[in-house]
Amino acid sequence: MIRQPAVAGSFYPADPKQLSAMISRFLDEVKPVTKAPKAIIVPHAGYIYSGPIAASAYARLKGAAYQINRVVLIGPSHRVGFSGLAISHAGSFATPLGNIELDQENRGKILDLPFVGYLDQAHELEHSLEVQLPFLQQILGSFRLLPIVAGDASAEQVCQVLEKVWDGPETLIVISSDLSHYHSYAEAQKLDKKTTDYIQALQYEKLDYDSACGRVGVGGLLAYARKHHLQVKNVDLRNSGDTAGDKFRVVGYGAYVID
């Protein structure tokens, strides 16, 4: 079974050449950084809005692309309500840039957790994971993917998943999340700065739905970072008013890395 793209042509171009060219433009605008992150937090809106911010984290992977062959991707559910964390029966996920094979080995590692289960409906139309895939394909080329949609779950449960799949430099952890939604430009800047301070301080308990729609995945990464004495660093913090939208009602976007 192949999970087909749900938002190609709306969140990002459906034409492969246009899509690749757009991602390249975003990546080329980022100042080169030699050290590659082990884990990143990136936004998941339409590319014209959040693509430049996501690229601020993805561009840092260029130097490690040769060694990364597994990606664990966690994002929130926007359309289906459920408890726990949802994995997919699919054998691969498709984008305009090609098919990505799913990581059956890592999928098997987390299936023994009581809050992890198959729920294909959660994946079918979910954009929070899908919009990350062309960036990953552009940077990494070939890799195996473990896609996880987070429902009503805790940071501690996500942390348990990460304990099983963190592995070595061959594995990249990607957490998909936007920040504040539909505030004025000035209010969003204030709220997103506060959220960023919490993220960098690993204070995941202070995050709520208004802080970040992907707070479950973000919280899980922060819980793991706190447990293993890792640091999270913000590398970009903007909103839709800075990229392609008006400044009256904006959505906040942040890019964060664990090196």
PDB file of N, CA, C and O in Angstrom, residues 43 48 69 82 107 119 159 165 202 208 229 246:
ATOM      1  N   PRO A  43       8.308  23.790  11.054  1.00  0.00           N
ATOM      2  CA  PRO A  43       6.879  24.072  10.846  1.00  0.00           C
ATOM      3  C   PRO A  43       6.299  23.319   9.649  1.00  0.00           C
ATOM      4  O   PRO A  43       7.042  22.764   8.828  1.00  0.00           O
ATOM      5  N   ILE A  48       4.961  28.644   0.952  1.00  0.00           N
ATOM      6  CA  ILE A  48       5.189  30.089   0.802  1.00  0.00           C
ATOM      7  C   ILE A  48       5.205  30.777   2.152  1.00  0.00           C
ATOM      8  O   ILE A  48       5.795  31.843   2.317  1.00  0.00           O
ATOM      9  N   ASN A  69      20.242   7.659   6.954  1.00  0.00           N
ATOM     10  CA  ASN A  69      19.423   6.787   6.117  1.00  0.00           C
ATOM     11  C   ASN A  69      18.111   6.375   6.768  1.00  0.00           C
ATOM     12  O   ASN A  69      17.367   5.555   6.230  1.00  0.00           O
ATOM     13  N   PHE A  82      -8.001  10.817  18.182  1.00  0.00           N
ATOM     14  CA  PHE A  82      -7.726   9.483  18.720  1.00  0.00           C
ATOM     15  C   PHE A  82      -6.762   9.608  19.891  1.00  0.00           C
ATOM     16  O   PHE A  82      -6.134  10.644  20.090  1.00  0.00           O
ATOM     17  N   ARG A 107       9.435   0.485  12.997  1.00  0.00           N
ATOM     18  CA  ARG A 107       8.001   0.361  13.270  1.00  0.00           C
ATOM     19  C   ARG A 107       7.750  -0.801  14.228  1.00  0.00           C
ATOM     20  O   ARG A 107       6.955  -0.695  15.161  1.00  0.00           O
ATOM     21  N   LEU A 119      -3.337   3.213  12.616  1.00  0.00           N
ATOM     22  CA  LEU A 119      -4.532   3.995  12.318  1.00  0.00           C
ATOM     23  C   LEU A 119      -4.273   4.736  11.008  1.00  0.00           C
ATOM     24  O   LEU A 119      -3.795   5.866  10.988  1.00  0.00           O
ATOM     25  N   CYS A 159       8.528  10.402  24.409  1.00  0.00           N
ATOM     26  CA  CYS A 159       9.890  10.174  24.885  1.00  0.00           C
ATOM     27  C   CYS A 159      10.213   8.671  24.885  1.00  0.00           C
ATOM     28  O   CYS A 159      11.319   8.267  24.503  1.00  0.00           O
ATOM     29  N   VAL A 165      14.106   4.443  19.253  1.00  0.00           N
ATOM     30  CA  VAL A 165      14.502   4.650  17.848  1.00  0.00           C
ATOM     31  C   VAL A 165      15.576   5.726  17.666  1.00  0.00           C
ATOM     32  O   VAL A 165      15.947   6.031  16.526  1.00  0.00           O
ATOM     33  N   LEU A 202      13.850  23.575  27.868  1.00  0.00           N
ATOM     34  CA  LEU A 202      13.334  22.204  27.991  1.00  0.00           C
ATOM     35  C   LEU A 202      12.136  22.117  28.936  1.00  0.00           C
ATOM     36  O   LEU A 202      11.853  21.056  29.508  1.00  0.00           O
ATOM     37  N   ASP A 208       1.276  24.567  25.799  1.00  0.00           N
ATOM     38  CA  ASP A 208      -0.101  24.140  25.614  1.00  0.00           C
ATOM     39  C   ASP A 208      -0.448  24.243  24.137  1.00  0.00           C
ATOM     40  O   ASP A 208       0.405  24.554  23.304  1.00  0.00           O
ATOM     41  N   HIS A 229      20.409  15.182  28.868  1.00  0.00           N
ATOM     42  CA  HIS A 229      21.264  16.371  29.011  1.00  0.00           C
ATOM     43  C   HIS A 229      21.681  16.956  27.661  1.00  0.00           C
ATOM     44  O   HIS A 229      22.855  17.271  27.430  1.00  0.00           O
ATOM     45  N   ASP A 246      -0.518  38.665   5.558  1.00  0.00           N
ATOM     46  CA  ASP A 246      -0.682  39.989   6.167  1.00  0.00           C
ATOM     47  C   ASP A 246      -0.251  39.936   7.627  1.00  0.00           C
ATOM     48  O   ASP A 246       0.113  38.880   8.145  1.00  0.00           O
TER      49      ASP A 246
END
